[in-house]
């Protein structure tokens, strides 16, 4: 149908009425019916292939299951080949003999127990500050001395006495964790002193004390009722408080941690058994799968046979990744949940969905939440508050990338300039991946 619309002296505009969607669908149905009734029985119609992007197909579950089957078959073949070639190499008693009879196993143990001196030293410093017996400058110098002891003494002992790598790694891990915890401990107490001094300057002692306590309190569920439980500065400066913080699975200190109402015994037993079984599985895989490949990889590296070196590296990649995944679940899920349940620590977010990471930044921010929170709270926010740009503060925040490698490096030999350059290259990878994700 054609209509003529006139606007004064303007020429007529011819407008055509478009077919409605109902008419189009009706026409398509008639066409389909005619094709079905055609004598040649047509079966073709215009359509894209299923894997084409224009098709919009997203259900690939069957292909995913097929890849899982291929992965199981290929790894099963490798496991069978390993058993035929080397036999059963798993010996749990070997680890016990390695720990008990190796003379290099004991110095790291002594180091770990000696860290209690640094804990007590930190508590003593905070008590002196709260009592007004030392100034902030002297306290800061004492804290630097304490941190230097924590960071320098364990690596020196490990390198000088040629200690066992297993016990050395545990001692260095304990020293690094304690360093991060005590930094947070001193910074939070410093913030509390600043707030306390500010409230005193406002000369509203009676009202400000209740406000200060309320700001540090939390609510705990007891018998179905909300009961306020709080600790205020300097009442937190005692042995129970600092040792609870040392053993609780977090690196960020608070005066009042979220607590669970009770210990769930079934949950605790499940996580504890998981932790024991996974630890045995990790050690067994290392003995049976990883160690033989590493021994056979020495000769290609000595002869600088690059094709053989590449083949050995690819062969090491599969057990290495598998053991790494098992270690992640063992530590961040089973072990930390076991400790948190014993300590009644209610915040159980130790990791996020790092497996969905599209950038290196997202991976490092989500696979280790305690370290990420520490960096965000005690590095990123203080640096940006002092006027540093967010980009530069973000680089400082990701200092834990080379520090992880620094701890492992001290197990074997001192850190060289070449090794340090490799570790700092991790930050460049982080920046490059962030750039490509943002602009491409």
XYZ file of C-alpha atoms in Angstrom:
440
model
C 0.000 0.000 0.000
C 1.283 3.478 -0.912
C 0.379 6.688 0.949
C 1.076 10.320 -0.115
C 1.843 12.849 2.610
C 1.864 16.536 1.636
C 3.354 19.301 3.790
C 2.034 22.570 2.418
C 3.815 23.276 -0.838
C 6.355 20.501 -0.313
C 6.345 17.562 -2.723
C 4.554 14.385 -1.759
C 6.515 11.708 0.061
C 5.658 8.142 -0.876
C 5.826 5.792 2.134
C 5.563 2.004 1.906
C 4.125 -0.059 4.714
C 6.551 -2.754 5.860
C 5.413 -6.276 6.498
C 4.971 -7.090 10.187
C 6.934 -9.866 11.882
C 3.790 -11.972 12.069
C 3.365 -11.801 8.307
C 7.035 -12.698 7.765
C 6.788 -15.696 10.066
C 3.555 -16.734 8.381
C 5.247 -16.558 4.981
C 8.167 -18.640 6.238
C 5.810 -21.275 7.615
C 4.020 -21.471 4.269
C 7.377 -21.864 2.475
C 8.444 -24.654 4.849
C 5.128 -26.427 4.344
C 5.480 -26.210 0.584
C 9.039 -27.631 0.775
C 7.853 -30.544 2.916
C 5.158 -31.340 0.364
C 7.575 -31.094 -2.585
C 8.041 -34.363 -4.521
C 11.892 -34.326 -4.218
C 11.751 -34.353 -0.375
C 14.272 -31.490 0.194
C 16.370 -31.673 3.361
C 18.722 -28.704 2.915
C 18.257 -25.222 4.334
C 20.507 -22.148 4.686
C 22.572 -22.477 7.917
C 26.164 -22.060 9.203
C 28.410 -24.814 10.504
C 28.107 -25.637 14.183
C 31.630 -24.455 15.066
C 31.277 -21.153 13.188
C 31.189 -18.049 15.330
C 28.020 -16.803 13.639
C 26.148 -19.954 14.744
C 26.346 -18.954 18.426
C 26.872 -22.490 19.679
C 28.530 -22.606 23.133
C 27.921 -26.095 24.509
C 31.250 -27.935 24.182
C 30.828 -30.168 27.217
C 31.296 -33.349 25.201
C 34.615 -32.136 23.773
C 35.734 -31.225 27.281
C 34.886 -34.732 28.526
C 36.751 -36.191 25.552
C 39.850 -34.148 26.441
C 39.618 -35.427 30.021
C 39.540 -39.014 28.730
C 42.596 -38.334 26.539
C 44.397 -36.790 29.505
C 43.655 -39.809 31.704
C 44.768 -42.246 29.006
C 48.004 -40.392 28.232
C 48.953 -39.982 31.889
C 47.993 -43.588 32.575
C 50.354 -44.706 29.828
C 53.145 -42.560 31.312
C 52.505 -43.996 34.780
C 52.569 -47.575 33.458
C 55.767 -46.859 31.532
C 57.336 -45.420 34.673
C 56.443 -48.500 36.738
C 57.787 -50.879 34.071
C 61.030 -48.935 33.687
C 61.865 -48.033 37.308
C 59.682 -50.263 39.454
C 58.134 -48.997 42.679
C 60.325 -46.216 44.083
C 57.909 -44.936 46.729
C 59.435 -45.225 50.205
C 57.720 -43.118 52.918
C 60.361 -44.115 55.471
C 63.026 -42.472 53.315
C 61.682 -39.023 54.136
C 61.792 -39.812 57.858
C 65.389 -41.034 57.580
C 66.265 -37.944 55.592
C 64.912 -35.682 58.322
C 66.220 -37.547 61.365
C 69.633 -38.833 60.283
C 70.834 -35.961 58.105
C 72.964 -33.561 60.230
C 71.863 -30.681 58.029
C 68.243 -31.120 59.095
C 68.641 -29.730 62.599
C 69.990 -26.153 62.174
C 66.788 -25.012 60.383
C 64.761 -26.544 63.222
C 66.760 -24.523 65.736
C 66.171 -21.428 63.602
C 62.407 -21.994 63.654
C 62.312 -22.263 67.442
C 64.640 -19.273 67.717
C 62.061 -17.116 65.948
C 60.184 -17.007 69.262
C 62.795 -14.498 70.429
C 61.766 -12.144 67.609
C 58.095 -12.526 68.564
C 58.784 -11.651 72.193
C 61.064 -8.804 71.108
C 58.233 -7.281 69.038
C 55.818 -7.533 71.964
C 58.406 -5.929 74.282
C 58.894 -3.032 71.842
C 55.149 -2.376 71.638
C 54.785 -2.455 75.412
C 57.606 0.066 75.822
C 55.977 2.373 73.273
C 52.540 2.149 74.907
C 54.084 2.913 78.312
C 55.886 5.951 76.884
C 59.329 4.657 77.863
C 60.843 4.941 74.366
C 60.246 7.313 71.477
C 58.948 6.360 68.056
C 62.409 6.827 66.522
C 64.051 4.381 68.933
C 61.167 1.943 68.496
C 61.529 2.115 64.721
C 65.250 1.360 64.964
C 64.566 -1.616 67.244
C 61.977 -2.908 64.780
C 64.501 -2.657 61.929
C 66.986 -4.682 63.994
C 64.320 -7.302 64.695
C 63.302 -7.540 61.034
C 66.955 -7.813 59.990
C 67.435 -10.764 62.338
C 64.396 -12.510 60.863
C 65.431 -11.974 57.239
C 69.218 -12.412 57.441
C 69.961 -15.058 60.071
C 68.015 -17.999 58.501
C 69.592 -17.666 54.995
C 73.076 -17.275 56.486
C 72.664 -20.423 58.592
C 71.213 -22.385 55.651
C 74.094 -21.408 53.359
C 76.906 -21.729 55.902
C 75.998 -25.166 57.267
C 74.771 -26.643 53.950
C 71.426 -27.566 55.471
C 68.840 -30.018 54.222
C 66.684 -28.400 51.488
C 63.449 -29.773 52.965
C 63.897 -28.426 56.489
C 65.568 -25.298 55.117
C 62.526 -24.503 52.995
C 60.265 -24.862 56.041
C 62.517 -22.623 58.153
C 62.743 -19.938 55.462
C 58.980 -20.069 54.932
C 58.375 -19.619 58.672
C 60.830 -16.703 58.787
C 59.217 -14.985 55.798
C 55.696 -15.450 57.177
C 56.757 -14.153 60.597
C 58.371 -11.095 59.009
C 55.130 -10.217 57.201
C 53.059 -10.830 60.325
C 55.243 -8.664 62.570
C 55.289 -5.829 60.032
C 51.490 -5.881 60.103
C 51.514 -6.152 63.914
C 53.637 -3.035 64.361
C 51.796 -1.024 61.699
C 48.342 -1.735 63.142
C 49.468 -0.847 66.660
C 50.960 2.362 65.254
C 47.609 3.207 63.657
C 45.873 2.581 66.982
C 48.298 4.912 68.778
C 47.713 7.614 66.182
C 43.956 7.344 66.562
C 44.261 7.341 70.335
C 46.431 10.465 70.295
C 44.018 12.201 67.941
C 41.089 11.420 70.218
C 43.001 12.792 73.182
C 43.724 16.002 71.308
C 40.019 16.441 70.676
C 39.462 16.412 74.467
C 36.428 14.196 74.244
C 37.785 11.378 76.362
C 34.501 10.000 77.677
C 32.733 9.756 74.312
C 35.798 8.981 72.238
C 36.774 5.926 74.284
C 33.444 4.249 73.533
C 33.750 5.220 69.878
C 37.280 3.830 69.733
C 36.217 0.531 71.276
C 33.202 0.231 68.991
C 35.381 0.793 65.945
C 37.551 -2.154 66.957
C 34.729 -4.488 67.994
C 32.890 -7.263 66.205
C 29.834 -9.385 66.839
C 30.117 -13.037 67.673
C 27.247 -15.479 67.524
C 26.734 -17.201 70.862
C 23.604 -19.250 71.522
C 21.814 -17.507 68.690
C 22.316 -13.977 70.128
C 24.628 -11.196 69.009
C 27.061 -10.401 71.780
C 29.640 -7.609 71.352
C 33.171 -8.807 71.987
C 35.989 -6.317 71.583
C 39.589 -5.644 72.511
C 41.001 -2.121 72.434
C 44.560 -0.813 72.407
C 46.697 -1.307 74.536
C 44.815 -4.266 76.033
C 45.874 -6.333 73.022
C 49.571 -6.224 73.993
C 49.865 -9.637 75.624
C 51.246 -13.095 74.859
C 47.879 -14.679 74.081
C 47.047 -12.057 71.485
C 50.364 -12.046 69.616
C 50.723 -15.851 69.585
C 47.147 -16.248 68.387
C 48.037 -13.954 65.500
C 51.249 -15.909 64.818
C 49.382 -19.211 64.448
C 46.202 -17.970 62.761
C 46.244 -18.361 58.928
C 46.464 -14.688 57.972
C 49.209 -12.110 57.512
C 47.150 -9.032 58.440
C 46.822 -8.199 62.125
C 43.563 -7.062 63.704
C 42.652 -6.366 67.294
C 39.497 -8.448 66.868
C 39.478 -11.286 64.370
C 36.190 -12.847 63.202
C 35.677 -16.020 65.256
C 33.513 -19.050 64.623
C 31.173 -20.143 67.394
C 32.568 -23.679 67.717
C 34.950 -26.207 66.207
C 33.214 -28.414 63.643
C 34.715 -31.807 64.423
C 33.649 -33.590 61.233
C 34.925 -30.769 59.061
C 38.197 -30.708 61.003
C 38.705 -34.472 60.670
C 37.998 -34.361 56.917
C 40.439 -31.535 56.305
C 43.088 -33.130 58.534
C 42.850 -36.490 56.749
C 42.907 -34.696 53.399
C 46.056 -32.895 54.442
C 47.826 -36.105 55.485
C 46.784 -38.127 52.424
C 47.610 -35.370 49.944
C 51.013 -34.836 51.534
C 51.790 -38.533 51.136
C 50.557 -38.430 47.530
C 52.750 -35.418 46.730
C 55.833 -37.071 48.230
C 55.054 -40.339 46.409
C 54.690 -38.579 43.055
C 57.953 -36.749 43.640
C 59.785 -40.018 44.394
C 58.201 -42.114 41.658
C 57.816 -39.626 38.830
C 59.820 -36.449 39.332
C 63.159 -37.661 40.705
C 63.903 -40.221 37.910
C 63.214 -37.636 35.203
C 65.454 -35.103 36.932
C 68.291 -37.628 37.203
C 67.998 -38.474 33.502
C 67.980 -34.757 32.637
C 71.461 -34.036 34.003
C 73.398 -35.432 31.049
C 71.597 -33.441 28.282
C 72.160 -30.236 30.250
C 75.836 -31.033 30.797
C 76.328 -31.786 27.094
C 74.202 -28.769 26.059
C 72.098 -30.993 23.809
C 69.265 -28.549 23.125
C 66.742 -30.969 21.534
C 67.223 -33.401 24.425
C 67.029 -30.517 26.916
C 63.714 -29.382 25.442
C 62.377 -32.945 25.511
C 63.321 -33.298 29.190
C 61.796 -29.954 30.105
C 58.533 -30.907 28.428
C 58.632 -34.267 30.175
C 59.143 -32.522 33.516
C 56.284 -30.097 32.875
C 53.464 -32.608 33.402
C 54.498 -33.957 36.853
C 55.595 -30.483 37.902
C 52.200 -28.931 37.133
C 50.325 -31.859 38.682
C 52.350 -31.691 41.905
C 51.944 -27.906 41.993
C 48.148 -28.228 41.755
C 48.105 -30.857 44.485
C 50.311 -28.673 46.681
C 47.968 -25.736 46.155
C 44.938 -27.743 47.269
C 46.890 -29.351 50.111
C 48.128 -26.051 51.548
C 45.492 -23.430 50.743
C 42.430 -25.611 51.231
C 43.186 -28.592 53.466
C 45.990 -27.305 55.702
C 44.864 -23.696 56.150
C 41.267 -24.781 56.795
C 42.535 -27.258 59.389
C 44.498 -24.541 61.185
C 41.626 -22.058 60.895
C 39.153 -24.568 62.333
C 41.412 -25.289 65.307
C 41.931 -21.562 65.936
C 38.218 -20.782 65.316
C 39.224 -18.301 62.621
C 36.114 -17.494 60.575
C 37.619 -15.850 57.466
C 38.359 -18.788 55.147
C 38.952 -16.925 51.875
C 42.491 -18.135 51.210
C 42.161 -18.159 47.405
C 39.848 -17.084 44.620
C 39.251 -18.259 41.054
C 42.837 -17.872 39.835
C 42.170 -20.653 37.290
C 40.007 -18.174 35.325
C 42.849 -15.640 35.142
C 43.199 -13.768 31.856
C 46.251 -11.758 32.988
C 49.281 -12.365 35.195
C 48.007 -9.604 37.478
C 44.695 -11.388 38.072
C 46.539 -14.643 38.776
C 48.866 -13.130 41.391
C 45.985 -11.265 43.025
C 43.763 -14.335 43.430
C 45.861 -17.450 43.980
C 47.272 -16.289 47.353
C 44.759 -14.057 49.113
C 46.658 -13.656 52.450
C 49.722 -12.250 50.672
C 47.601 -10.114 48.337
C 45.703 -8.608 51.266
C 48.969 -7.860 53.071
C 50.403 -6.123 49.997
C 47.202 -4.163 49.468
C 46.881 -3.095 53.109
C 50.512 -2.433 54.045
C 52.085 -1.462 50.710
C 49.617 -0.232 48.103
C 47.319 1.912 50.263
C 50.101 3.549 52.359
C 52.093 4.346 49.209
C 49.128 5.887 47.389
C 48.227 7.827 50.551
C 51.723 9.372 50.436
C 51.192 10.571 46.881
C 52.700 7.749 44.839
C 50.980 6.990 41.547
C 48.765 3.930 41.381
C 50.868 2.340 38.627
C 54.121 2.602 40.597
C 52.400 1.502 43.806
C 50.977 -1.495 41.939
C 54.515 -2.498 40.929
C 55.630 -2.272 44.559
C 52.555 -4.251 45.580
C 53.624 -7.145 43.346
C 57.012 -7.418 45.034
C 55.950 -10.888 46.238
C 56.600 -12.279 42.723
C 60.417 -12.089 43.009
C 60.321 -12.705 46.774
C 58.827 -16.184 46.229
C 61.783 -17.013 43.988
C 64.219 -15.321 46.382
C 63.216 -17.712 49.173
C 63.713 -20.749 46.933
C 67.013 -19.408 45.655
C 68.485 -19.261 49.179
C 67.996 -23.015 49.550
C 70.837 -23.697 47.151
C 73.219 -20.729 46.697
C 73.455 -16.956 47.117
C 71.443 -14.699 44.878
C 73.420 -13.503 41.851
C 72.794 -10.496 39.616
C 71.687 -12.818 36.821
C 69.241 -14.604 39.113
C 67.870 -11.308 40.380
C 67.324 -10.101 36.808
C 65.312 -13.249 36.041
C 63.161 -12.698 39.111
C 62.531 -9.037 38.315
C 61.531 -10.113 34.808
C 58.362 -11.532 36.384
C 57.208 -7.946 36.992
C 57.795 -7.119 33.316
C 55.656 -10.109 32.342
C 52.964 -8.803 34.691
C 53.039 -5.356 33.035
C 53.089 -6.718 29.476
C 50.130 -9.045 30.102
C 48.183 -6.181 31.678
C 48.886 -4.008 28.608
C 47.741 -6.653 26.114
C 44.609 -7.417 28.143
C 43.715 -3.719 28.336
C 44.333 -2.605 24.764
C 43.990 -5.718 22.573
